[in-house]
PDB file of C-alpha atoms in Angstrom:
ATOM      1  CA  MET A   1      83.208  37.387  -3.899  1.00  0.00           C
ATOM      2  CA  LYS A   2      83.157  35.887  -0.430  1.00  0.00           C
ATOM      3  CA  GLU A   3      80.538  34.097   1.643  1.00  0.00           C
ATOM      4  CA  ILE A   4      79.311  35.946   4.758  1.00  0.00           C
ATOM      5  CA  ASP A   5      76.942  35.294   7.657  1.00  0.00           C
ATOM      6  CA  ILE A   6      73.316  36.051   6.761  1.00  0.00           C
ATOM      7  CA  ARG A   7      73.189  38.299   9.866  1.00  0.00           C
ATOM      8  CA  ASN A   8      75.885  40.548   8.404  1.00  0.00           C
ATOM      9  CA  VAL A   9      74.039  41.562   5.227  1.00  0.00           C
ATOM     10  CA  SER A  10      72.538  44.687   6.805  1.00  0.00           C
ATOM     11  CA  ASP A  11      70.525  45.812   9.826  1.00  0.00           C
ATOM     12  CA  PHE A  12      68.105  42.881   9.729  1.00  0.00           C
ATOM     13  CA  PHE A  13      67.169  40.535  12.548  1.00  0.00           C
ATOM     14  CA  ILE A  14      66.084  36.952  11.821  1.00  0.00           C
ATOM     15  CA  GLY A  15      64.332  34.593  14.206  1.00  0.00           C
ATOM     16  CA  GLN A  16      62.721  31.172  13.933  1.00  0.00           C
ATOM     17  CA  THR A  17      60.456  29.060  16.078  1.00  0.00           C
ATOM     18  CA  GLU A  18      58.613  25.827  15.538  1.00  0.00           C
ATOM     19  CA  ASP A  19      56.131  23.351  16.989  1.00  0.00           C
ATOM     20  CA  ASN A  20      57.558  19.910  16.376  1.00  0.00           C
ATOM     21  CA  THR A  21      54.413  18.146  17.604  1.00  0.00           C
ATOM     22  CA  GLY A  22      52.628  19.419  14.509  1.00  0.00           C
ATOM     23  CA  THR A  23      55.749  19.868  12.360  1.00  0.00           C
ATOM     24  CA  THR A  24      55.176  23.520  11.534  1.00  0.00           C
ATOM     25  CA  GLY A  25      56.878  26.813  12.275  1.00  0.00           C
ATOM     26  CA  CYS A  26      57.522  30.466  11.529  1.00  0.00           C
ATOM     27  CA  THR A  27      60.497  32.557  10.379  1.00  0.00           C
ATOM     28  CA  VAL A  28      60.554  36.336  10.951  1.00  0.00           C
ATOM     29  CA  ILE A  29      62.807  39.086   9.604  1.00  0.00           C
ATOM     30  CA  LEU A  30      62.688  42.491  11.344  1.00  0.00           C
ATOM     31  CA  SER A  31      63.960  45.959  10.412  1.00  0.00           C
ATOM     32  CA  LYS A  32      63.992  48.540  13.201  1.00  0.00           C
ATOM     33  CA  GLU A  33      64.074  51.586  10.903  1.00  0.00           C
ATOM     34  CA  GLY A  34      62.001  49.995   8.162  1.00  0.00           C
ATOM     35  CA  ALA A  35      63.256  48.698   4.831  1.00  0.00           C
ATOM     36  CA  VAL A  36      62.279  49.355   1.230  1.00  0.00           C
ATOM     37  CA  ALA A  37      60.760  46.069   0.075  1.00  0.00           C
ATOM     38  CA  GLY A  38      59.449  44.316  -2.996  1.00  0.00           C
ATOM     39  CA  VAL A  39      57.570  41.124  -3.803  1.00  0.00           C
ATOM     40  CA  ASP A  40      56.900  38.864  -6.761  1.00  0.00           C
ATOM     41  CA  VAL A  41      54.344  36.038  -6.742  1.00  0.00           C
ATOM     42  CA  ARG A  42      54.908  33.416  -9.443  1.00  0.00           C
ATOM     43  CA  GLY A  43      53.033  30.318  -8.280  1.00  0.00           C
ATOM     44  CA  GLY A  44      49.392  29.631  -9.064  1.00  0.00           C
ATOM     45  CA  ALA A  45      48.289  28.939  -5.481  1.00  0.00           C
ATOM     46  CA  PRO A  46      49.745  31.654  -3.206  1.00  0.00           C
ATOM     47  CA  GLY A  47      48.855  32.610   0.348  1.00  0.00           C
ATOM     48  CA  THR A  48      50.040  36.112   1.263  1.00  0.00           C
ATOM     49  CA  ARG A  49      49.425  39.122   3.491  1.00  0.00           C
ATOM     50  CA  GLU A  50      49.926  42.856   2.753  1.00  0.00           C
ATOM     51  CA  THR A  51      51.475  42.339  -0.676  1.00  0.00           C
ATOM     52  CA  ASP A  52      49.254  44.950  -2.389  1.00  0.00           C
ATOM     53  CA  LEU A  53      50.794  47.777  -0.361  1.00  0.00           C
ATOM     54  CA  MET A  54      54.182  46.783  -1.755  1.00  0.00           C
ATOM     55  CA  ARG A  55      53.141  47.631  -5.308  1.00  0.00           C
ATOM     56  CA  SER A  56      55.284  50.433  -6.696  1.00  0.00           C
ATOM     57  CA  GLU A  57      52.440  52.952  -7.061  1.00  0.00           C
ATOM     58  CA  ASN A  58      51.133  52.595  -3.500  1.00  0.00           C
ATOM     59  CA  MET A  59      51.915  54.943  -0.629  1.00  0.00           C
ATOM     60  CA  VAL A  60      53.765  52.931   2.013  1.00  0.00           C
ATOM     61  CA  GLN A  61      57.471  52.839   1.163  1.00  0.00           C
ATOM     62  CA  LYS A  62      58.921  50.627   3.897  1.00  0.00           C
ATOM     63  CA  VAL A  63      58.113  47.483   5.856  1.00  0.00           C
ATOM     64  CA  HIS A  64      59.145  46.806   9.460  1.00  0.00           C
ATOM     65  CA  GLY A  65      58.894  43.046   9.507  1.00  0.00           C
ATOM     66  CA  LEU A  66      58.220  40.105   7.282  1.00  0.00           C
ATOM     67  CA  PHE A  67      57.172  36.560   8.095  1.00  0.00           C
ATOM     68  CA  LEU A  68      57.288  33.158   6.438  1.00  0.00           C
ATOM     69  CA  ALA A  69      55.080  30.500   8.002  1.00  0.00           C
ATOM     70  CA  GLY A  70      53.533  27.085   7.621  1.00  0.00           C
ATOM     71  CA  GLY A  71      49.887  26.320   8.329  1.00  0.00           C
ATOM     72  CA  SER A  72      48.390  27.237   4.967  1.00  0.00           C
ATOM     73  CA  ALA A  73      46.027  30.243   5.214  1.00  0.00           C
ATOM     74  CA  TYR A  74      45.756  29.710   8.978  1.00  0.00           C
ATOM     75  CA  GLY A  75      49.439  30.587   9.265  1.00  0.00           C
ATOM     76  CA  LEU A  76      48.765  34.161   8.172  1.00  0.00           C
ATOM     77  CA  SER A  77      47.720  34.744  11.806  1.00  0.00           C
ATOM     78  CA  ALA A  78      51.432  34.762  12.673  1.00  0.00           C
ATOM     79  CA  GLY A  79      51.652  38.242  11.198  1.00  0.00           C
ATOM     80  CA  SER A  80      49.423  39.627  13.954  1.00  0.00           C
ATOM     81  CA  GLY A  81      51.893  38.412  16.559  1.00  0.00           C
ATOM     82  CA  VAL A  82      54.792  40.065  14.742  1.00  0.00           C
ATOM     83  CA  MET A  83      52.786  43.304  14.626  1.00  0.00           C
ATOM     84  CA  GLN A  84      52.126  43.091  18.362  1.00  0.00           C
ATOM     85  CA  TRP A  85      55.807  42.648  19.170  1.00  0.00           C
ATOM     86  CA  LEU A  86      56.785  45.588  16.953  1.00  0.00           C
ATOM     87  CA  GLU A  87      54.075  47.827  18.427  1.00  0.00           C
ATOM     88  CA  GLU A  88      55.289  47.043  21.944  1.00  0.00           C
ATOM     89  CA  HIS A  89      58.741  48.199  20.843  1.00  0.00           C
ATOM     90  CA  HIS A  90      57.410  51.388  19.203  1.00  0.00           C
ATOM     91  CA  ILE A  91      58.332  50.325  15.668  1.00  0.00           C
ATOM     92  CA  GLY A  92      56.007  51.133  12.800  1.00  0.00           C
ATOM     93  CA  PHE A  93      54.558  53.570  10.286  1.00  0.00           C
ATOM     94  CA  GLU A  94      53.779  56.915  11.959  1.00  0.00           C
ATOM     95  CA  THR A  95      50.069  57.732  11.695  1.00  0.00           C
ATOM     96  CA  GLY A  96      49.747  60.278  14.518  1.00  0.00           C
ATOM     97  CA  PRO A  97      47.942  58.560  17.379  1.00  0.00           C
ATOM     98  CA  VAL A  98      49.721  55.236  16.873  1.00  0.00           C
ATOM     99  CA  LYS A  99      52.567  53.612  14.985  1.00  0.00           C
ATOM    100  CA  VAL A 100      51.336  50.867  12.664  1.00  0.00           C
ATOM    101  CA  PRO A 101      53.919  48.133  11.934  1.00  0.00           C
ATOM    102  CA  ILE A 102      53.886  47.075   8.279  1.00  0.00           C
ATOM    103  CA  VAL A 103      54.314  43.283   8.186  1.00  0.00           C
ATOM    104  CA  PRO A 104      53.821  41.418   4.900  1.00  0.00           C
ATOM    105  CA  GLY A 105      54.201  37.666   4.763  1.00  0.00           C
ATOM    106  CA  ALA A 106      53.568  34.407   2.971  1.00  0.00           C
ATOM    107  CA  ILE A 107      52.593  30.899   3.979  1.00  0.00           C
ATOM    108  CA  LEU A 108      53.181  27.383   2.760  1.00  0.00           C
ATOM    109  CA  TYR A 109      51.067  24.262   3.179  1.00  0.00           C
ATOM    110  CA  ASP A 110      52.522  21.857   5.750  1.00  0.00           C
ATOM    111  CA  ILE A 111      49.438  20.732   7.678  1.00  0.00           C
ATOM    112  CA  ASP A 112      50.040  17.331   9.285  1.00  0.00           C
ATOM    113  CA  PRO A 113      47.037  15.037   8.631  1.00  0.00           C
ATOM    114  CA  SER A 114      47.476  13.502  12.093  1.00  0.00           C
ATOM    115  CA  ARG A 115      47.515  16.916  13.839  1.00  0.00           C
ATOM    116  CA  PRO A 116      45.614  19.296  11.549  1.00  0.00           C
ATOM    117  CA  ALA A 117      44.822  21.776  14.340  1.00  0.00           C
ATOM    118  CA  VAL A 118      48.520  22.551  14.980  1.00  0.00           C
ATOM    119  CA  ARG A 119      49.607  25.556  12.899  1.00  0.00           C
ATOM    120  CA  PRO A 120      51.376  28.895  13.364  1.00  0.00           C
ATOM    121  CA  ASP A 121      49.351  31.517  15.210  1.00  0.00           C
ATOM    122  CA  ALA A 122      49.853  35.005  16.636  1.00  0.00           C
ATOM    123  CA  ALA A 123      51.709  33.591  19.654  1.00  0.00           C
ATOM    124  CA  MET A 124      54.198  31.827  17.390  1.00  0.00           C
ATOM    125  CA  GLY A 125      54.718  34.962  15.309  1.00  0.00           C
ATOM    126  CA  TYR A 126      55.314  36.984  18.474  1.00  0.00           C
ATOM    127  CA  GLU A 127      57.853  34.439  19.733  1.00  0.00           C
ATOM    128  CA  ALA A 128      59.719  34.366  16.423  1.00  0.00           C
ATOM    129  CA  ALA A 129      59.917  38.180  16.498  1.00  0.00           C
ATOM    130  CA  ARG A 130      61.235  38.101  20.072  1.00  0.00           C
ATOM    131  CA  ILE A 131      63.893  35.572  19.090  1.00  0.00           C
ATOM    132  CA  ALA A 132      64.823  37.638  16.023  1.00  0.00           C
ATOM    133  CA  TRP A 133      65.689  40.630  18.197  1.00  0.00           C
ATOM    134  CA  GLU A 134      68.251  38.457  19.988  1.00  0.00           C
ATOM    135  CA  ASN A 135      69.949  37.933  16.585  1.00  0.00           C
ATOM    136  CA  PRO A 136      70.795  34.217  16.980  1.00  0.00           C
ATOM    137  CA  PRO A 137      72.719  32.180  14.399  1.00  0.00           C
ATOM    138  CA  PHE A 138      70.496  30.988  11.558  1.00  0.00           C
ATOM    139  CA  SER A 139      69.699  27.267  11.457  1.00  0.00           C
ATOM    140  CA  ASN A 140      69.260  25.531   8.108  1.00  0.00           C
ATOM    141  CA  GLY A 141      67.019  22.501   7.735  1.00  0.00           C
ATOM    142  CA  ARG A 142      63.858  21.586   9.629  1.00  0.00           C
ATOM    143  CA  TYR A 143      63.408  24.896  11.421  1.00  0.00           C
ATOM    144  CA  GLY A 144      61.026  27.839  11.283  1.00  0.00           C
ATOM    145  CA  ALA A 145      58.892  27.912   8.168  1.00  0.00           C
ATOM    146  CA  GLY A 146      60.742  24.864   6.854  1.00  0.00           C
ATOM    147  CA  THR A 147      59.849  22.581   9.770  1.00  0.00           C
ATOM    148  CA  GLY A 148      57.073  20.674   8.022  1.00  0.00           C
ATOM    149  CA  ALA A 149      58.116  21.270   4.424  1.00  0.00           C
ATOM    150  CA  THR A 150      58.160  18.431   1.898  1.00  0.00           C
ATOM    151  CA  VAL A 151      59.227  18.117  -1.749  1.00  0.00           C
ATOM    152  CA  GLY A 152      58.386  15.883  -4.700  1.00  0.00           C
ATOM    153  CA  LYS A 153      54.663  15.329  -4.129  1.00  0.00           C
ATOM    154  CA  LEU A 154      53.334  14.155  -7.485  1.00  0.00           C
ATOM    155  CA  PHE A 155      52.431  10.729  -6.045  1.00  0.00           C
ATOM    156  CA  GLY A 156      51.471  11.930  -2.566  1.00  0.00           C
ATOM    157  CA  ARG A 157      53.269  12.137   0.765  1.00  0.00           C
ATOM    158  CA  GLU A 158      54.463   8.525   0.764  1.00  0.00           C
ATOM    159  CA  ASN A 159      56.729   9.184  -2.232  1.00  0.00           C
ATOM    160  CA  SER A 160      57.835  12.662  -1.160  1.00  0.00           C
ATOM    161  CA  MET A 161      60.846  13.727   0.905  1.00  0.00           C
ATOM    162  CA  LYS A 162      61.389  16.212   3.706  1.00  0.00           C
ATOM    163  CA  GLY A 163      62.100  19.809   2.727  1.00  0.00           C
ATOM    164  CA  GLY A 164      63.391  22.603   4.937  1.00  0.00           C
ATOM    165  CA  ILE A 165      64.651  26.165   5.092  1.00  0.00           C
ATOM    166  CA  GLY A 166      68.036  27.374   3.907  1.00  0.00           C
ATOM    167  CA  SER A 167      70.082  30.559   3.933  1.00  0.00           C
ATOM    168  CA  TYR A 168      73.064  31.821   1.998  1.00  0.00           C
ATOM    169  CA  ALA A 169      74.782  35.213   1.907  1.00  0.00           C
ATOM    170  CA  PHE A 170      77.811  36.627   0.113  1.00  0.00           C
ATOM    171  CA  GLN A 171      79.542  39.894  -0.704  1.00  0.00           C
ATOM    172  CA  SER A 172      80.976  41.437  -3.872  1.00  0.00           C
ATOM    173  CA  GLY A 173      82.811  44.685  -3.269  1.00  0.00           C
ATOM    174  CA  LYS A 174      80.616  46.654  -0.882  1.00  0.00           C
ATOM    175  CA  VAL A 175      77.392  44.965  -1.972  1.00  0.00           C
ATOM    176  CA  LYS A 176      75.992  42.231   0.260  1.00  0.00           C
ATOM    177  CA  VAL A 177      73.186  39.857  -0.669  1.00  0.00           C
ATOM    178  CA  GLY A 178      71.555  37.020   1.244  1.00  0.00           C
ATOM    179  CA  ALA A 179      68.537  34.774   0.861  1.00  0.00           C
ATOM    180  CA  VAL A 180      66.312  32.807   3.223  1.00  0.00           C
ATOM    181  CA  ILE A 181      64.173  30.216   1.409  1.00  0.00           C
ATOM    182  CA  ALA A 182      61.630  27.721   2.783  1.00  0.00           C
ATOM    183  CA  VAL A 183      61.467  24.867   0.252  1.00  0.00           C
ATOM    184  CA  ASN A 184      58.121  23.064   0.082  1.00  0.00           C
ATOM    185  CA  CYS A 185      57.810  22.463  -3.649  1.00  0.00           C
ATOM    186  CA  PHE A 186      55.668  20.178  -5.779  1.00  0.00           C
ATOM    187  CA  GLY A 187      58.689  19.364  -7.925  1.00  0.00           C
ATOM    188  CA  ASP A 188      62.212  18.093  -7.268  1.00  0.00           C
ATOM    189  CA  VAL A 189      65.241  19.992  -5.997  1.00  0.00           C
ATOM    190  CA  VAL A 190      68.148  19.721  -8.429  1.00  0.00           C
ATOM    191  CA  ASP A 191      71.754  20.878  -8.097  1.00  0.00           C
ATOM    192  CA  PRO A 192      72.164  23.047 -11.231  1.00  0.00           C
ATOM    193  CA  GLY A 193      75.916  22.506 -11.249  1.00  0.00           C
ATOM    194  CA  THR A 194      75.699  18.731 -11.610  1.00  0.00           C
ATOM    195  CA  GLY A 195      72.088  17.997 -12.595  1.00  0.00           C
ATOM    196  CA  ARG A 196      71.868  15.679  -9.579  1.00  0.00           C
ATOM    197  CA  VAL A 197      68.497  15.396  -7.844  1.00  0.00           C
ATOM    198  CA  VAL A 198      69.052  16.449  -4.232  1.00  0.00           C
ATOM    199  CA  ALA A 199      65.541  15.657  -3.011  1.00  0.00           C
ATOM    200  CA  GLY A 200      62.186  14.900  -4.567  1.00  0.00           C
ATOM    201  CA  LEU A 201      59.827  12.297  -5.935  1.00  0.00           C
ATOM    202  CA  HIS A 202      61.179   8.822  -5.266  1.00  0.00           C
ATOM    203  CA  LYS A 203      60.220   5.164  -5.173  1.00  0.00           C
ATOM    204  CA  ASN A 204      62.215   2.096  -4.139  1.00  0.00           C
ATOM    205  CA  GLY A 205      65.319   4.219  -3.596  1.00  0.00           C
ATOM    206  CA  GLU A 206      65.220   5.834  -7.023  1.00  0.00           C
ATOM    207  CA  PHE A 207      64.394   9.410  -7.983  1.00  0.00           C
ATOM    208  CA  LEU A 208      61.581   9.458 -10.540  1.00  0.00           C
ATOM    209  CA  ARG A 209      62.108  13.036 -11.816  1.00  0.00           C
ATOM    210  CA  THR A 210      58.796  14.865 -11.598  1.00  0.00           C
ATOM    211  CA  GLU A 211      59.389  17.036 -14.646  1.00  0.00           C
ATOM    212  CA  THR A 212      60.073  14.088 -16.930  1.00  0.00           C
ATOM    213  CA  HIS A 213      57.064  12.179 -15.630  1.00  0.00           C
ATOM    214  CA  LEU A 214      54.763  15.152 -16.229  1.00  0.00           C
ATOM    215  CA  MET A 215      55.938  15.593 -19.801  1.00  0.00           C
ATOM    216  CA  ASN A 216      55.633  11.893 -20.576  1.00  0.00           C
ATOM    217  CA  ASN A 217      52.104  11.804 -19.192  1.00  0.00           C
ATOM    218  CA  VAL A 218      50.797  15.207 -20.261  1.00  0.00           C
ATOM    219  CA  SER A 219      47.606  13.663 -21.707  1.00  0.00           C
ATOM    220  CA  THR A 220      46.663  12.152 -18.348  1.00  0.00           C
ATOM    221  CA  VAL A 221      44.140  14.075 -16.260  1.00  0.00           C
ATOM    222  CA  PRO A 222      45.731  14.534 -12.800  1.00  0.00           C
ATOM    223  CA  VAL A 223      44.134  13.565  -9.512  1.00  0.00           C
ATOM    224  CA  THR A 224      43.799  16.914  -7.711  1.00  0.00           C
ATOM    225  CA  ASP A 225      44.454  15.548  -4.212  1.00  0.00           C
ATOM    226  CA  SER A 226      47.933  14.374  -5.198  1.00  0.00           C
ATOM    227  CA  PHE A 227      48.893  17.998  -5.889  1.00  0.00           C
ATOM    228  CA  GLN A 228      48.171  19.305  -2.377  1.00  0.00           C
ATOM    229  CA  GLY A 229      50.642  20.915  -0.077  1.00  0.00           C
ATOM    230  CA  ASN A 230      53.148  22.941  -2.077  1.00  0.00           C
ATOM    231  CA  THR A 231      54.805  26.392  -2.233  1.00  0.00           C
ATOM    232  CA  THR A 232      58.335  27.757  -1.868  1.00  0.00           C
ATOM    233  CA  ILE A 233      58.582  31.113  -0.108  1.00  0.00           C
ATOM    234  CA  GLY A 234      61.471  33.332   0.886  1.00  0.00           C
ATOM    235  CA  VAL A 235      63.132  36.700   1.166  1.00  0.00           C
ATOM    236  CA  LEU A 236      66.158  38.268  -0.516  1.00  0.00           C
ATOM    237  CA  LEU A 237      68.104  40.604   1.796  1.00  0.00           C
ATOM    238  CA  THR A 238      70.630  43.196   0.630  1.00  0.00           C
ATOM    239  CA  ASN A 239      72.376  46.364   1.762  1.00  0.00           C
ATOM    240  CA  ALA A 240      71.825  47.909  -1.685  1.00  0.00           C
ATOM    241  CA  SER A 241      69.873  51.159  -2.101  1.00  0.00           C
ATOM    242  CA  LEU A 242      66.891  50.727  -4.413  1.00  0.00           C
ATOM    243  CA  HIS A 243      63.622  52.468  -5.145  1.00  0.00           C
ATOM    244  CA  LYS A 244      60.430  50.534  -4.489  1.00  0.00           C
ATOM    245  CA  SER A 245      59.943  49.772  -8.191  1.00  0.00           C
ATOM    246  CA  GLU A 246      63.489  48.387  -8.398  1.00  0.00           C
ATOM    247  CA  ALA A 247      62.878  46.332  -5.269  1.00  0.00           C
ATOM    248  CA  ASN A 248      59.878  44.700  -6.941  1.00  0.00           C
ATOM    249  CA  LYS A 249      61.912  44.016 -10.081  1.00  0.00           C
ATOM    250  CA  LEU A 250      64.670  42.447  -8.012  1.00  0.00           C
ATOM    251  CA  ALA A 251      62.098  40.135  -6.407  1.00  0.00           C
ATOM    252  CA  SER A 252      61.106  39.071  -9.918  1.00  0.00           C
ATOM    253  CA  ILE A 253      64.705  38.432 -10.967  1.00  0.00           C
ATOM    254  CA  SER A 254      65.340  36.469  -7.762  1.00  0.00           C
ATOM    255  CA  HIS A 255      62.914  33.795  -8.952  1.00  0.00           C
ATOM    256  CA  ASN A 256      65.590  32.728 -11.449  1.00  0.00           C
ATOM    257  CA  GLY A 257      67.256  31.013  -8.498  1.00  0.00           C
ATOM    258  CA  LEU A 258      64.129  28.898  -7.949  1.00  0.00           C
ATOM    259  CA  ALA A 259      63.888  28.036 -11.639  1.00  0.00           C
ATOM    260  CA  ARG A 260      67.476  26.746 -11.607  1.00  0.00           C
ATOM    261  CA  THR A 261      67.021  24.492  -8.590  1.00  0.00           C
ATOM    262  CA  ILE A 262      63.368  23.385  -8.550  1.00  0.00           C
ATOM    263  CA  ARG A 263      62.100  21.260 -11.444  1.00  0.00           C
ATOM    264  CA  PRO A 264      59.427  22.188 -12.304  1.00  0.00           C
ATOM    265  CA  SER A 265      59.026  25.500 -10.499  1.00  0.00           C
ATOM    266  CA  HIS A 266      56.199  28.067 -10.445  1.00  0.00           C
ATOM    267  CA  THR A 267      53.558  25.449 -11.216  1.00  0.00           C
ATOM    268  CA  TYR A 268      49.821  25.929 -11.034  1.00  0.00           C
ATOM    269  CA  VAL A 269      49.816  24.092  -7.702  1.00  0.00           C
ATOM    270  CA  ASP A 270      52.704  26.015  -6.096  1.00  0.00           C
ATOM    271  CA  GLY A 271      52.330  29.430  -4.499  1.00  0.00           C
ATOM    272  CA  ASP A 272      55.949  30.499  -5.029  1.00  0.00           C
ATOM    273  CA  THR A 273      56.489  33.953  -3.523  1.00  0.00           C
ATOM    274  CA  LEU A 274      59.721  35.899  -2.982  1.00  0.00           C
ATOM    275  CA  PHE A 275      60.177  39.176  -1.110  1.00  0.00           C
ATOM    276  CA  THR A 276      63.114  41.580  -1.040  1.00  0.00           C
ATOM    277  CA  MET A 277      64.237  43.867   1.801  1.00  0.00           C
ATOM    278  CA  HIS A 278      66.851  46.565   1.266  1.00  0.00           C
ATOM    279  CA  GLY A 279      69.223  48.129   3.792  1.00  0.00           C
ATOM    280  CA  ASP A 280      69.733  51.359   1.809  1.00  0.00           C
ATOM    281  CA  GLU A 281      73.496  51.539   2.318  1.00  0.00           C
ATOM    282  CA  VAL A 282      75.224  51.055  -1.046  1.00  0.00           C
ATOM    283  CA  ALA A 283      74.509  52.211  -4.606  1.00  0.00           C
ATOM    284  CA  CYS A 284      75.070  49.534  -7.227  1.00  0.00           C
ATOM    285  CA  ASP A 285      74.286  48.260 -10.712  1.00  0.00           C
ATOM    286  CA  VAL A 286      70.840  46.681 -10.572  1.00  0.00           C
ATOM    287  CA  ASN A 287      71.696  44.108 -13.241  1.00  0.00           C
ATOM    288  CA  GLY A 288      74.675  42.890 -11.255  1.00  0.00           C
ATOM    289  CA  LEU A 289      72.561  42.878  -8.112  1.00  0.00           C
ATOM    290  CA  GLY A 290      69.991  40.729  -9.899  1.00  0.00           C
ATOM    291  CA  ALA A 291      72.655  38.196 -10.819  1.00  0.00           C
ATOM    292  CA  MET A 292      73.785  38.091  -7.189  1.00  0.00           C
ATOM    293  CA  ALA A 293      70.186  37.717  -5.998  1.00  0.00           C
ATOM    294  CA  ALA A 294      69.431  34.722  -8.210  1.00  0.00           C
ATOM    295  CA  PHE A 295      72.685  33.063  -7.137  1.00  0.00           C
ATOM    296  CA  ALA A 296      71.907  33.601  -3.433  1.00  0.00           C
ATOM    297  CA  VAL A 297      68.420  32.109  -3.840  1.00  0.00           C
ATOM    298  CA  GLU A 298      69.880  29.119  -5.703  1.00  0.00           C
ATOM    299  CA  LYS A 299      72.387  28.453  -2.932  1.00  0.00           C
ATOM    300  CA  ALA A 300      69.817  28.948  -0.172  1.00  0.00           C
ATOM    301  CA  VAL A 301      67.510  26.334  -1.730  1.00  0.00           C
ATOM    302  CA  LEU A 302      70.345  23.797  -1.726  1.00  0.00           C
ATOM    303  CA  ARG A 303      71.373  24.704   1.839  1.00  0.00           C
ATOM    304  CA  ALA A 304      67.929  23.642   3.057  1.00  0.00           C
ATOM    305  CA  PHE A 305      69.083  20.050   2.470  1.00  0.00           C
ATOM    306  CA  GLU A 306      72.630  20.254   3.874  1.00  0.00           C
ATOM    307  CA  HIS A 307      71.713  19.170   7.383  1.00  0.00           C
TER     308      HIS A 307
END
């Protein structure tokens, strides 16, 4: 196995843009010919667009773009900008009189209390799509959908830490797999190899370990407001050929990478959502691909903090 550039996984184009005055942003992945895609939503508080059409039994087989954005539900507007850019470039699902770009997406909560009106919109989605077509190097950290992300929020923002977005890609034989993950979790980020807390709930320079605190205080009724502002979202990219049903299963398996690195993950107050996009180039064993997918997600989560 060898690490590769996320841009070399397949014929995907990734772009990011952000508004640092409101600490929010958008990340877009485009596919000119369309890509078989899947999705799996595990968190209890998701915000998504066009995920129903990705169900295995539904008609549309490919997506042309996908976005990850901040802004809570307001950030779903970014998808309209991605659609506009794709329509202008004649990319979409052929319906006869017009091509309709298929653009699913997911959002995370990063609204800045001091600038609540600043959030991703159609203009930001359009700009991220334009940048994606230029195929720039991917930036890990406080960029795109990870710009305003935070982690470890059990005791509110003052005891949380900055999150971010990370990418990781690698190759085994002819099969290539990569992940782009925006980390904005309620829990802590933990290196599964060492057990070390990378980022999360802290006080007076010490990590408090969210998972342990929750278990020790399970009889305590939580204050709802302290659980605001969570969700980890991302996309798994591969050159593997899969049917739509397999793509959805791979999205499900990919969540293993979140479970290894985020403690706890998939909580009632997270909206954890992972997509997959497939380049349809190489046949492979789906079980092996699943193992690669979970590993890529795991590494991408950690990369969000290596800046």
